[in-house]
PDB file of N, CA and C in Angstrom:
ATOM      1  N   MET K1442      83.584 119.617  79.165  1.00  0.00           N
ATOM      2  CA  MET K1442      83.226 118.287  79.701  1.00  0.00           C
ATOM      3  C   MET K1442      84.042 117.193  79.054  1.00  0.00           C
ATOM      4  N   ALA K1443      84.539 117.476  77.857  1.00  0.00           N
ATOM      5  CA  ALA K1443      85.344 116.467  77.147  1.00  0.00           C
ATOM      6  C   ALA K1443      86.602 116.174  77.956  1.00  0.00           C
ATOM      7  N   ASP K1444      87.166 117.229  78.578  1.00  0.00           N
ATOM      8  CA  ASP K1444      88.378 117.015  79.370  1.00  0.00           C
ATOM      9  C   ASP K1444      88.098 116.077  80.525  1.00  0.00           C
ATOM     10  N   MET K1445      86.938 116.257  81.188  1.00  0.00           N
ATOM     11  CA  MET K1445      86.584 115.397  82.326  1.00  0.00           C
ATOM     12  C   MET K1445      86.472 113.953  81.865  1.00  0.00           C
ATOM     13  N   VAL K1446      85.872 113.745  80.673  1.00  0.00           N
ATOM     14  CA  VAL K1446      85.724 112.385  80.152  1.00  0.00           C
ATOM     15  C   VAL K1446      87.093 111.783  79.892  1.00  0.00           C
ATOM     16  N   MET K1447      87.989 112.563  79.288  1.00  0.00           N
ATOM     17  CA  MET K1447      89.334 112.041  79.002  1.00  0.00           C
ATOM     18  C   MET K1447      90.065 111.694  80.299  1.00  0.00           C
ATOM     19  N   VAL K1448      89.940 112.565  81.283  1.00  0.00           N
ATOM     20  CA  VAL K1448      90.605 112.303  82.578  1.00  0.00           C
ATOM     21  C   VAL K1448      90.032 111.035  83.199  1.00  0.00           C
ATOM     22  N   GLY K1449      88.718 110.871  83.129  1.00  0.00           N
ATOM     23  CA  GLY K1449      88.079 109.670  83.691  1.00  0.00           C
ATOM     24  C   GLY K1449      88.585 108.417  83.004  1.00  0.00           C
ATOM     25  N   ILE K1450      88.682 108.448  81.674  1.00  0.00           N
ATOM     26  CA  ILE K1450      89.162 107.282  80.928  1.00  0.00           C
ATOM     27  C   ILE K1450      90.606 106.991  81.299  1.00  0.00           C
ATOM     28  N   ALA K1451      91.419 108.030  81.416  1.00  0.00           N
ATOM     29  CA  ALA K1451      92.830 107.837  81.752  1.00  0.00           C
ATOM     30  C   ALA K1451      92.957 107.207  83.133  1.00  0.00           C
ATOM     31  N   VAL K1452      92.168 107.687  84.100  1.00  0.00           N
ATOM     32  CA  VAL K1452      92.207 107.138  85.468  1.00  0.00           C
ATOM     33  C   VAL K1452      91.808 105.672  85.458  1.00  0.00           C
ATOM     34  N   LEU K1453      90.732 105.348  84.716  1.00  0.00           N
ATOM     35  CA  LEU K1453      90.274 103.960  84.655  1.00  0.00           C
ATOM     36  C   LEU K1453      91.349 103.079  84.011  1.00  0.00           C
ATOM     37  N   ALA K1454      91.996 103.595  82.962  1.00  0.00           N
ATOM     38  CA  ALA K1454      93.030 102.804  82.275  1.00  0.00           C
ATOM     39  C   ALA K1454      94.198 102.533  83.220  1.00  0.00           C
ATOM     40  N   ILE K1455      94.625 103.567  83.965  1.00  0.00           N
ATOM     41  CA  ILE K1455      95.756 103.397  84.899  1.00  0.00           C
ATOM     42  C   ILE K1455      95.365 102.425  85.993  1.00  0.00           C
ATOM     43  N   ALA K1456      94.150 102.551  86.526  1.00  0.00           N
ATOM     44  CA  ALA K1456      93.681 101.658  87.596  1.00  0.00           C
ATOM     45  C   ALA K1456      93.642 100.216  87.087  1.00  0.00           C
ATOM     46  N   ALA K1457      93.159 100.033  85.863  1.00  0.00           N
ATOM     47  CA  ALA K1457      93.064  98.680  85.308  1.00  0.00           C
ATOM     48  C   ALA K1457      94.460  98.090  85.118  1.00  0.00           C
ATOM     49  N   CYS K1458      95.391  98.901  84.657  1.00  0.00           N
ATOM     50  CA  CYS K1458      96.757  98.433  84.451  1.00  0.00           C
ATOM     51  C   CYS K1458      97.391  98.038  85.788  1.00  0.00           C
ATOM     52  N   ALA K1459      97.213  98.887  86.801  1.00  0.00           N
ATOM     53  CA  ALA K1459      97.769  98.600  88.125  1.00  0.00           C
ATOM     54  C   ALA K1459      97.159  97.324  88.683  1.00  0.00           C
ATOM     55  N   ALA K1460      95.845  97.161  88.523  1.00  0.00           N
ATOM     56  CA  ALA K1460      95.162  95.957  89.041  1.00  0.00           C
ATOM     57  C   ALA K1460      95.695  94.720  88.324  1.00  0.00           C
ATOM     58  N   LEU K1461      95.918  94.832  87.013  1.00  0.00           N
ATOM     59  CA  LEU K1461      96.419  93.693  86.243  1.00  0.00           C
ATOM     60  C   LEU K1461      97.823  93.303  86.719  1.00  0.00           C
ATOM     61  N   LEU K1462      98.706  94.301  86.872  1.00  0.00           N
ATOM     62  CA  LEU K1462     100.065  94.019  87.345  1.00  0.00           C
ATOM     63  C   LEU K1462     100.026  93.390  88.726  1.00  0.00           C
ATOM     64  N   TYR K1463      99.162  93.916  89.604  1.00  0.00           N
ATOM     65  CA  TYR K1463      99.037  93.380  90.966  1.00  0.00           C
ATOM     66  C   TYR K1463      98.567  91.936  90.922  1.00  0.00           C
ATOM     67  N   ALA K1464      97.588  91.660  90.077  1.00  0.00           N
ATOM     68  CA  ALA K1464      97.052  90.294  89.961  1.00  0.00           C
ATOM     69  C   ALA K1464      98.139  89.351  89.431  1.00  0.00           C
ATOM     70  N   LEU K1465      98.907  89.808  88.459  1.00  0.00           N
ATOM     71  CA  LEU K1465      99.970  88.967  87.897  1.00  0.00           C
ATOM     72  C   LEU K1465     101.026  88.657  88.961  1.00  0.00           C
ATOM     73  N   GLU K1466     101.404  89.669  89.741  1.00  0.00           N
ATOM     74  CA  GLU K1466     102.412  89.464  90.774  1.00  0.00           C
ATOM     75  C   GLU K1466     101.903  88.474  91.829  1.00  0.00           C
ATOM     76  N   ARG K1467     100.653  88.628  92.235  1.00  0.00           N
ATOM     77  CA  ARG K1467     100.086  87.722  93.243  1.00  0.00           C
ATOM     78  C   ARG K1467      99.932  86.320  92.645  1.00  0.00           C
ATOM     79  N   GLY K1468      99.611  86.251  91.363  1.00  0.00           N
ATOM     80  CA  GLY K1468      99.395  84.957  90.719  1.00  0.00           C
ATOM     81  C   GLY K1468     100.694  84.164  90.599  1.00  0.00           C
ATOM     82  N   THR K1469     101.780  84.860  90.240  1.00  0.00           N
ATOM     83  CA  THR K1469     103.052  84.156  90.069  1.00  0.00           C
ATOM     84  C   THR K1469     103.653  83.811  91.423  1.00  0.00           C
ATOM     85  N   GLY K1470     103.293  84.562  92.462  1.00  0.00           N
ATOM     86  CA  GLY K1470     103.778  84.274  93.800  1.00  0.00           C
ATOM     87  C   GLY K1470     105.225  84.694  93.998  1.00  0.00           C
ATOM     88  N   ARG K1471     105.679  85.683  93.230  1.00  0.00           N
ATOM     89  CA  ARG K1471     107.054  86.134  93.387  1.00  0.00           C
ATOM     90  C   ARG K1471     107.176  86.924  94.700  1.00  0.00           C
TER      91      ARG K1471
END
């Protein structure tokens, strides 16, 4: 089950990073 937890955390981290980059791009209006 530890592997599932690690995978879940990794997915959340990647999703958060992608959302942050998307928000920054939309915010700057490039």
